[in-house]
Amino acid sequence: MGCLLVTQLVHEASQHYQLLTLRTDTPAANEFYQKLGFKTHPRWEHTTHHLQLGQIEYYPAILH
């Protein structure tokens, strides 16, 4: 269920934005978002993960 929600969020965000950022504080969430292609570096204030939307043609991590 979480993967489907993130897939839709990424799709909608990519229509208007080039970068999607989020902040989380749990190891499980960190692992979840990294498996979906979110990066943790570089580190920015108030952000733990980010995803460059302009570079996404498809989202293979979610399709598996």
GROMACS .gro file of N, CA and C in nm:
model
  192
    1MET      N    1   0.082  -0.119   0.000
    1MET     CA    2   0.000   0.000   0.000
    1MET      C    3   0.086   0.125   0.000
    2GLY      N    4   0.191   0.129   0.081
    2GLY     CA    5   0.278   0.245   0.087
    2GLY      C    6   0.345   0.274  -0.046
    3CYS      N    7   0.387   0.169  -0.116
    3CYS     CA    8   0.452   0.188  -0.246
    3CYS      C    9   0.357   0.251  -0.346
    4LEU      N   10   0.232   0.210  -0.345
    4LEU     CA   11   0.133   0.269  -0.437
    4LEU      C   12   0.111   0.416  -0.407
    5LEU      N   13   0.105   0.450  -0.281
    5LEU     CA   14   0.086   0.589  -0.241
    5LEU      C   15   0.205   0.674  -0.285
    6VAL      N   16   0.326   0.626  -0.264
    6VAL     CA   17   0.444   0.700  -0.304
    6VAL      C   18   0.451   0.710  -0.456
    7THR      N   19   0.414   0.605  -0.527
    7THR     CA   20   0.412   0.608  -0.673
    7THR      C   21   0.322   0.720  -0.723
    8GLN      N   22   0.204   0.730  -0.668
    8GLN     CA   23   0.110   0.835  -0.709
    8GLN      C   24   0.162   0.974  -0.672
    9LEU      N   25   0.220   0.986  -0.555
    9LEU     CA   26   0.277   1.112  -0.510
    9LEU      C   27   0.390   1.157  -0.604
   10VAL      N   28   0.480   1.066  -0.637
   10VAL     CA   29   0.590   1.098  -0.727
   10VAL      C   30   0.537   1.138  -0.864
   11HIS      N   31   0.440   1.066  -0.914
   11HIS     CA   32   0.381   1.098  -1.044
   11HIS      C   33   0.321   1.238  -1.044
   12GLU      N   34   0.240   1.267  -0.946
   12GLU     CA   35   0.176   1.399  -0.938
   12GLU      C   36   0.277   1.511  -0.919
   13ALA      N   37   0.375   1.489  -0.832
   13ALA     CA   38   0.477   1.590  -0.806
   13ALA      C   39   0.560   1.617  -0.931
   14SER      N   40   0.587   1.514  -1.009
   14SER     CA   41   0.671   1.531  -1.128
   14SER      C   42   0.605   1.618  -1.234
   15GLN      N   43   0.475   1.639  -1.224
   15GLN     CA   44   0.404   1.725  -1.318
   15GLN      C   45   0.432   1.873  -1.291
   16HIS      N   46   0.480   1.904  -1.170
   16HIS     CA   47   0.496   2.044  -1.130
   16HIS      C   48   0.631   2.078  -1.069
   17TYR      N   49   0.705   1.977  -1.024
   17TYR     CA   50   0.829   2.002  -0.952
   17TYR      C   51   0.943   1.919  -1.010
   18GLN      N   52   1.065   1.960  -0.980
   18GLN     CA   53   1.183   1.885  -1.022
   18GLN      C   54   1.249   1.810  -0.908
   19LEU      N   55   1.214   1.846  -0.785
   19LEU     CA   56   1.276   1.784  -0.668
   19LEU      C   57   1.170   1.758  -0.562
   20LEU      N   58   1.170   1.637  -0.510
   20LEU     CA   59   1.080   1.599  -0.402
   20LEU      C   60   1.166   1.573  -0.279
   21THR      N   61   1.134   1.638  -0.166
   21THR     CA   62   1.212   1.618  -0.044
   21THR      C   63   1.121   1.572   0.069
   22LEU      N   64   1.181   1.506   0.166
   22LEU     CA   65   1.106   1.463   0.284
   22LEU      C   66   1.199   1.453   0.403
   23ARG      N   67   1.140   1.440   0.518
   23ARG     CA   68   1.215   1.423   0.643
   23ARG      C   69   1.153   1.308   0.720
   24THR      N   70   1.237   1.217   0.762
   24THR     CA   71   1.191   1.105   0.844
   24THR      C   72   1.294   1.079   0.953
   25ASP      N   73   1.254   1.007   1.056
   25ASP     CA   74   1.346   0.983   1.167
   25ASP      C   75   1.349   0.838   1.213
   26THR      N   76   1.302   0.746   1.129
   26THR     CA   77   1.305   0.606   1.169
   26THR      C   78   1.389   0.524   1.072
   27PRO      N   79   1.457   0.422   1.120
   27PRO     CA   80   1.535   0.336   1.030
   27PRO      C   81   1.448   0.267   0.926
   28ALA      N   82   1.328   0.227   0.962
   28ALA     CA   83   1.239   0.159   0.867
   28ALA      C   84   1.200   0.252   0.753
   29ALA      N   85   1.167   0.376   0.785
   29ALA     CA   86   1.131   0.473   0.681
   29ALA      C   87   1.251   0.504   0.593
   30ASN      N   88   1.368   0.516   0.653
   30ASN     CA   89   1.490   0.539   0.577
   30ASN      C   90   1.509   0.428   0.474
   31GLU      N   91   1.498   0.305   0.515
   31GLU     CA   92   1.514   0.191   0.425
   31GLU      C   93   1.406   0.191   0.316
   32PHE      N   94   1.282   0.218   0.354
   32PHE     CA   95   1.170   0.221   0.260
   32PHE      C   96   1.196   0.322   0.148
   33TYR      N   97   1.229   0.445   0.185
   33TYR     CA   98   1.249   0.549   0.084
   33TYR      C   99   1.374   0.525   0.000
   34GLN      N  100   1.479   0.472   0.058
   34GLN     CA  101   1.598   0.443  -0.022
   34GLN      C  102   1.571   0.333  -0.123
   35LYS      N  103   1.491   0.234  -0.087
   35LYS     CA  104   1.454   0.129  -0.183
   35LYS      C  105   1.373   0.184  -0.299
   36LEU      N  106   1.305   0.295  -0.275
   36LEU     CA  107   1.224   0.357  -0.380
   36LEU      C  108   1.303   0.459  -0.461
   37GLY      N  109   1.431   0.470  -0.436
   37GLY     CA  110   1.515   0.556  -0.517
   37GLY      C  111   1.550   0.690  -0.457
   38PHE      N  112   1.501   0.719  -0.338
   38PHE     CA  113   1.534   0.845  -0.272
   38PHE      C  114   1.680   0.841  -0.227
   39LYS      N  115   1.747   0.954  -0.236
   39LYS     CA  116   1.886   0.967  -0.196
   39LYS      C  117   1.897   1.038  -0.062
   40THR      N  118   2.005   1.011   0.010
   40THR     CA  119   2.027   1.076   0.139
   40THR      C  120   2.142   1.176   0.134
   41HIS      N  121   2.215   1.179   0.024
   41HIS     CA  122   2.327   1.273   0.010
   41HIS      C  123   2.309   1.352  -0.117
   42PRO      N  124   2.334   1.477  -0.121
   42PRO     CA  125   2.385   1.557  -0.010
   42PRO      C  126   2.278   1.577   0.097
   43ARG      N  127   2.322   1.610   0.214
   43ARG     CA  128   2.229   1.635   0.325
   43ARG      C  129   2.196   1.784   0.330
   44TRP      N  130   2.068   1.814   0.341
   44TRP     CA  131   2.022   1.952   0.351
   44TRP      C  132   1.948   1.970   0.483
   45GLU      N  133   1.950   2.089   0.534
   45GLU     CA  134   1.881   2.119   0.659
   45GLU      C  135   1.732   2.088   0.645
   46HIS      N  136   1.677   2.020   0.742
   46HIS     CA  137   1.535   1.984   0.749
   46HIS      C  138   1.494   1.880   0.646
   47THR      N  139   1.587   1.816   0.580
   47THR     CA  140   1.557   1.715   0.478
   47THR      C  141   1.646   1.593   0.501
   48THR      N  142   1.585   1.475   0.501
   48THR     CA  143   1.665   1.353   0.515
   48THR      C  144   1.677   1.278   0.382
   49HIS      N  145   1.579   1.296   0.292
   49HIS     CA  146   1.578   1.222   0.166
   49HIS      C  147   1.529   1.315   0.054
   50HIS      N  148   1.577   1.289  -0.067
   50HIS     CA  149   1.529   1.366  -0.181
   50HIS      C  150   1.529   1.278  -0.306
   51LEU      N  151   1.448   1.320  -0.402
   51LEU     CA  152   1.436   1.248  -0.529
   51LEU      C  153   1.428   1.351  -0.641
   52GLN      N  154   1.521   1.342  -0.737
   52GLN     CA  155   1.519   1.429  -0.854
   52GLN      C  156   1.410   1.379  -0.948
   53LEU      N  157   1.306   1.456  -0.964
   53LEU     CA  158   1.192   1.412  -1.043
   53LEU      C  159   1.214   1.427  -1.192
   54GLY      N  160   1.288   1.526  -1.234
   54GLY     CA  161   1.310   1.548  -1.376
   54GLY      C  162   1.387   1.436  -1.443
   55GLN      N  163   1.454   1.351  -1.367
   55GLN     CA  164   1.537   1.243  -1.421
   55GLN      C  165   1.464   1.109  -1.424
   56ILE      N  166   1.339   1.106  -1.382
   56ILE     CA  167   1.266   0.979  -1.373
   56ILE      C  168   1.189   0.956  -1.502
   57GLU      N  169   1.217   0.845  -1.568
   57GLU     CA  170   1.138   0.805  -1.684
   57GLU      C  171   1.034   0.701  -1.642
   58TYR      N  172   1.070   0.618  -1.550
   58TYR     CA  173   0.980   0.521  -1.489
   58TYR      C  174   1.033   0.493  -1.351
   59TYR      N  175   0.958   0.422  -1.271
   59TYR     CA  176   0.995   0.402  -1.131
   59TYR      C  177   1.008   0.254  -1.101
   60PRO      N  178   1.118   0.190  -1.146
   60PRO     CA  179   1.131   0.044  -1.137
   60PRO      C  180   1.128  -0.011  -0.996
   61ALA      N  181   1.178   0.062  -0.897
   61ALA     CA  182   1.181   0.009  -0.760
   61ALA      C  183   1.041  -0.017  -0.708
   62ILE      N  184   0.944   0.060  -0.751
   62ILE     CA  185   0.807   0.043  -0.704
   62ILE      C  186   0.735  -0.069  -0.776
   63LEU      N  187   0.777  -0.099  -0.899
   63LEU     CA  188   0.707  -0.198  -0.979
   63LEU      C  189   0.736  -0.341  -0.937
   64HIS      N  190   0.836  -0.362  -0.854
   64HIS     CA  191   0.872  -0.499  -0.813
   64HIS      C  192   0.800  -0.539  -0.687
   0.00000   0.00000   0.00000
